[in-house]
């Protein structure tokens, strides 16, 4: 349509770029135009820059998911219950981490999310739209449950437990048909606990806290673990996920013959693109 993507989301004008913010992510998305010395122009350009990452088709897709999570009863804002329903894996995380994730989205601390807040924060943690630096900042701040800019030993333990658990879950899915899967699960858990202890020692050493810089050094070497920690926020399918879905559908059709060509297209996927 003729409207810009920023205007479609927030009633604001188009912004082609936004200044890079080098401080904490919470400070970026929670900055108020009237506090912390940020100018109105800087604040709204930054927010518009995040909104403008989404194409119009993405906006339609996200609005549909947003409205579904509100209960589709005419509510215009998303509460915690709907938030945890939409990002279901947060319910498997410790309560403090899940609530920290909600605060990352709730920029005005109102206890609910409007569609603008939802899209701005999602642009910083979605694989399609965010940079590696932004992903690292988002994960670090999400596990920084007391907002002090550092991760304590318990925060690091939670982060590593969850990241490595996601890796093990993929292995377990491949072993479901194995009669000895139960024994292998126990071995995998023991191995994971050992790996967590080793990585935790590597990250912390003799320090009681983990800095963001030290975390980045680890995350840059472990992109899979970083992506595992953000998996629940990937509600817009990536090209890789679309490929996986197509492969899963094709695998269920055992009548396919070598040399034949099939085209498998999801109607909903086609609408988005």
Coordinates of C-alpha atoms in Angstrom, one line a residue:
X1 CA 0.0 0.0 0.0
X2 CA 1.0 3.7 -0.1
X3 CA 1.7 3.9 3.6
X4 CA 5.2 3.4 4.9
X5 CA 5.9 0.4 7.1
X6 CA 6.6 2.6 10.1
X7 CA 3.3 4.4 9.6
X8 CA 1.4 1.1 9.2
X9 CA 2.7 0.1 12.6
X10 CA 2.7 3.2 14.7
X11 CA 1.3 6.1 12.8
X12 CA 4.7 7.5 12.3
X13 CA 6.7 8.6 9.2
X14 CA 9.2 6.5 7.4
X15 CA 12.7 6.4 8.7
X16 CA 15.4 4.8 6.6
X17 CA 18.0 4.5 9.3
X18 CA 18.5 4.9 13.1
X19 CA 21.6 5.7 15.2
X20 CA 23.5 2.8 16.7
X21 CA 23.1 2.6 20.4
X22 CA 26.2 1.3 22.2
X23 CA 24.8 1.0 25.8
X24 CA 22.5 -1.7 27.2
X25 CA 19.5 -2.9 25.2
X26 CA 17.1 -2.2 27.9
X27 CA 18.2 1.4 27.9
X28 CA 17.5 1.5 24.1
X29 CA 14.0 0.1 24.1
X30 CA 13.0 1.5 27.4
X31 CA 14.4 5.0 26.8
X32 CA 11.9 7.7 27.4
X33 CA 12.0 10.9 25.2
X34 CA 11.8 13.0 28.3
X35 CA 14.5 11.3 30.4
X36 CA 18.1 10.1 30.3
X37 CA 19.1 13.0 28.1
X38 CA 17.8 11.4 24.9
X39 CA 16.2 13.8 22.5
X40 CA 12.8 13.3 21.0
X41 CA 14.3 13.1 17.6
X42 CA 16.8 10.4 18.6
X43 CA 14.2 8.3 20.4
X44 CA 11.6 8.3 17.6
X45 CA 14.1 7.8 14.9
X46 CA 15.5 4.8 16.8
X47 CA 12.0 3.3 17.3
X48 CA 11.0 4.0 13.7
X49 CA 14.3 2.3 12.5
X50 CA 13.3 -0.8 14.4
X51 CA 9.7 -0.8 13.0
X52 CA 11.0 -0.2 9.5
X53 CA 12.8 -3.5 9.5
X54 CA 9.5 -5.3 9.0
X55 CA 8.0 -5.6 5.5
X56 CA 4.3 -4.9 5.1
X57 CA 3.7 -8.7 4.7
X58 CA 5.5 -9.3 8.0
X59 CA 3.4 -6.7 9.7
X60 CA 0.3 -8.5 8.6
X61 CA 1.6 -11.8 9.8
X62 CA 2.7 -10.3 13.2
X63 CA -0.6 -8.5 13.7
X64 CA -2.5 -11.8 13.2
X65 CA -0.3 -13.6 15.8
X66 CA -0.6 -10.6 18.1
X67 CA -4.4 -10.6 18.0
X68 CA -4.6 -14.3 18.4
X69 CA -2.5 -14.0 21.6
X70 CA -4.7 -11.3 23.0
X71 CA -7.6 -13.7 22.9
X72 CA -9.2 -12.2 19.9
X73 CA -11.8 -10.4 22.1
X74 CA -11.1 -6.9 20.8
X75 CA -8.2 -6.2 23.2
X76 CA -5.6 -3.9 21.8
X77 CA -2.8 -4.9 24.2
X78 CA -1.1 -8.1 25.1
X79 CA -0.8 -9.1 28.8
X80 CA 1.7 -11.5 30.4
X81 CA -0.7 -14.5 30.0
X82 CA -1.0 -13.9 26.2
X83 CA 2.8 -13.1 26.0
X84 CA 3.7 -16.5 27.5
X85 CA 1.1 -18.2 25.3
X86 CA 2.7 -16.7 22.2
X87 CA 6.3 -17.4 23.3
X88 CA 5.5 -20.8 24.9
X89 CA 9.1 -21.8 25.6
X90 CA 9.4 -19.0 28.2
X91 CA 7.1 -21.1 30.4
X92 CA 9.9 -23.7 30.6
X93 CA 12.4 -21.1 31.8
X94 CA 12.7 -19.9 35.4
X95 CA 10.1 -17.3 36.3
X96 CA 12.7 -14.5 36.8
X97 CA 14.0 -15.0 33.2
X98 CA 10.5 -15.1 31.7
X99 CA 9.5 -11.9 33.5
X100 CA 12.8 -10.3 32.4
X101 CA 11.9 -11.2 28.8
X102 CA 8.5 -9.5 29.2
X103 CA 10.1 -6.4 30.6
X104 CA 12.3 -6.3 27.4
X105 CA 9.1 -5.8 25.4
X106 CA 7.2 -3.7 27.9
X107 CA 8.9 -0.4 27.2
X108 CA 6.6 1.8 29.2
X109 CA 6.3 -0.6 32.1
X110 CA 2.5 -0.6 31.8
X111 CA 2.2 -4.4 32.4
X112 CA 0.8 -4.9 28.8
X113 CA 2.2 -4.6 25.3
X114 CA 0.8 -2.6 22.4
X115 CA 1.6 -3.7 18.9
X116 CA 4.3 -1.1 18.5
X117 CA 6.2 -2.3 21.5
X118 CA 5.8 -5.9 20.3
X119 CA 7.3 -5.2 16.9
X120 CA 10.1 -3.0 18.1
X121 CA 11.5 -5.6 20.6
X122 CA 10.9 -8.5 18.3
X123 CA 13.1 -6.7 15.7
X124 CA 16.0 -7.0 18.1
X125 CA 15.8 -10.7 18.7
X126 CA 14.3 -12.2 15.5
X127 CA 16.8 -14.1 13.4
X128 CA 15.5 -12.5 10.2
X129 CA 15.9 -8.9 11.3
X130 CA 18.5 -8.7 14.1
X131 CA 22.3 -8.6 14.0
X132 CA 24.5 -10.9 15.9
X133 CA 25.4 -8.0 18.2
X134 CA 21.7 -7.4 18.9
X135 CA 21.1 -11.0 19.6
X136 CA 23.9 -11.2 22.1
X137 CA 22.7 -8.0 23.8
X138 CA 19.2 -9.3 24.0
X139 CA 20.2 -12.7 25.5
X140 CA 22.5 -11.1 28.0
X141 CA 19.9 -8.6 29.2
X142 CA 17.2 -11.3 29.4
X143 CA 19.2 -13.4 31.8
X144 CA 20.4 -10.3 33.7
X145 CA 17.3 -10.7 35.9
X146 CA 18.2 -7.9 38.4
X147 CA 19.3 -5.4 35.7
X148 CA 22.7 -4.7 37.1
X149 CA 24.6 -5.2 33.9
X150 CA 26.3 -8.4 35.0
X151 CA 25.4 -12.1 35.1
X152 CA 25.9 -13.8 38.4
X153 CA 26.9 -17.5 38.8
X154 CA 23.2 -18.5 39.1
X155 CA 22.3 -16.5 35.9
X156 CA 25.1 -18.1 34.0
X157 CA 24.0 -21.6 35.2
X158 CA 20.4 -20.9 33.9
X159 CA 21.7 -19.6 30.6
X160 CA 23.9 -22.6 29.9
X161 CA 21.4 -25.1 31.2
X162 CA 18.8 -23.9 28.7
X163 CA 21.1 -23.5 25.8
X164 CA 22.6 -27.0 26.0
X165 CA 19.2 -28.5 26.9
X166 CA 17.9 -27.3 23.5
X167 CA 20.8 -29.0 21.8
X168 CA 20.1 -32.3 23.6
X169 CA 16.4 -32.1 22.7
X170 CA 17.3 -32.3 19.0
X171 CA 19.4 -35.4 19.6
X172 CA 16.6 -37.0 21.6
X173 CA 14.2 -36.4 18.8
X174 CA 16.4 -38.5 16.6
X175 CA 16.5 -41.3 19.1
X176 CA 12.8 -41.6 19.8
X177 CA 12.5 -45.0 18.0
X178 CA 15.5 -46.4 20.0
X179 CA 14.5 -48.9 22.7
X180 CA 17.4 -47.8 24.8
X181 CA 16.5 -44.1 24.5
X182 CA 15.9 -43.9 28.3
X183 CA 19.4 -45.0 29.1
X184 CA 20.8 -42.6 26.5
X185 CA 18.7 -39.7 28.0
X186 CA 20.4 -40.3 31.4
X187 CA 23.8 -40.3 29.8
X188 CA 23.0 -37.1 27.8
X189 CA 21.9 -35.3 31.0
X190 CA 25.0 -36.3 32.8
X191 CA 27.1 -35.2 29.8
X192 CA 25.2 -31.9 29.7
X193 CA 25.8 -31.2 33.4
X194 CA 29.5 -31.8 32.9
X195 CA 29.6 -29.5 29.9
X196 CA 27.7 -26.8 31.8
X197 CA 30.2 -27.0 34.7
X198 CA 33.2 -26.7 32.3
X199 CA 31.8 -23.8 30.3
X200 CA 30.7 -22.0 33.5
X201 CA 34.2 -22.3 34.8
X202 CA 35.6 -21.1 31.5
X203 CA 33.3 -18.0 31.5
X204 CA 33.6 -17.1 35.2
X205 CA 37.0 -18.3 36.2
X206 CA 37.5 -16.9 39.7
X207 CA 35.1 -14.0 39.2
X208 CA 31.6 -14.1 40.8
X209 CA 30.2 -12.2 37.7
X210 CA 30.2 -12.4 33.9
X211 CA 30.6 -9.2 32.0
X212 CA 28.9 -8.5 28.7
X213 CA 32.2 -8.4 26.9
X214 CA 33.2 -11.8 28.2
X215 CA 29.8 -13.2 27.3
X216 CA 30.2 -11.9 23.7
X217 CA 33.5 -13.7 23.3
X218 CA 31.8 -17.0 24.1
X219 CA 28.6 -16.3 22.1
X220 CA 30.6 -15.4 18.9
X221 CA 32.1 -18.9 19.1
X222 CA 28.8 -20.6 19.8
X223 CA 26.2 -19.2 17.4
X224 CA 24.0 -22.3 17.7
X225 CA 23.8 -21.9 21.5
X226 CA 22.9 -18.2 21.0
X227 CA 20.2 -19.0 18.6
X228 CA 18.8 -21.7 20.9
X229 CA 18.3 -19.1 23.6
X230 CA 16.2 -17.0 21.2
X231 CA 14.3 -19.9 19.6
X232 CA 11.0 -19.0 21.2
X233 CA 11.0 -15.6 19.6
X234 CA 11.3 -16.9 16.0
X235 CA 7.5 -16.7 15.2
X236 CA 8.3 -15.4 11.6
X237 CA 9.5 -18.5 9.7
X238 CA 13.1 -18.1 8.4
X239 CA 14.0 -19.5 5.0
X240 CA 15.8 -22.4 6.8
X241 CA 12.6 -23.2 8.8
X242 CA 10.5 -23.1 5.6
X243 CA 12.9 -25.5 4.0
X244 CA 12.7 -27.8 7.0
X245 CA 8.9 -27.7 6.9
X246 CA 8.9 -28.6 3.2
X247 CA 11.2 -31.5 3.9
X248 CA 9.0 -32.8 6.7
X249 CA 6.0 -32.8 4.5
X250 CA 7.8 -34.5 1.7
X251 CA 9.1 -37.2 4.0
X252 CA 5.5 -38.2 4.8
X253 CA 4.9 -39.0 1.1
X254 CA 6.6 -42.4 0.6
X255 CA 5.2 -42.7 -2.9
X256 CA 7.8 -40.2 -4.3
X257 CA 10.0 -41.8 -6.9
X258 CA 13.6 -40.9 -7.5
X259 CA 13.8 -38.6 -10.5
X260 CA 10.3 -37.1 -10.1
X261 CA 9.8 -33.5 -9.2
X262 CA 7.2 -32.2 -6.6
X263 CA 6.5 -28.6 -5.6
X264 CA 5.2 -28.2 -2.1
X265 CA 4.0 -24.7 -1.2
X266 CA 2.1 -23.7 1.9
X267 CA -0.8 -21.3 1.1
X268 CA -0.1 -19.3 4.3
X269 CA 3.6 -19.1 3.5
X270 CA 2.7 -17.9 0.0
X271 CA 0.4 -15.2 1.4
X272 CA 3.2 -13.9 3.7
X273 CA 5.8 -13.7 0.9

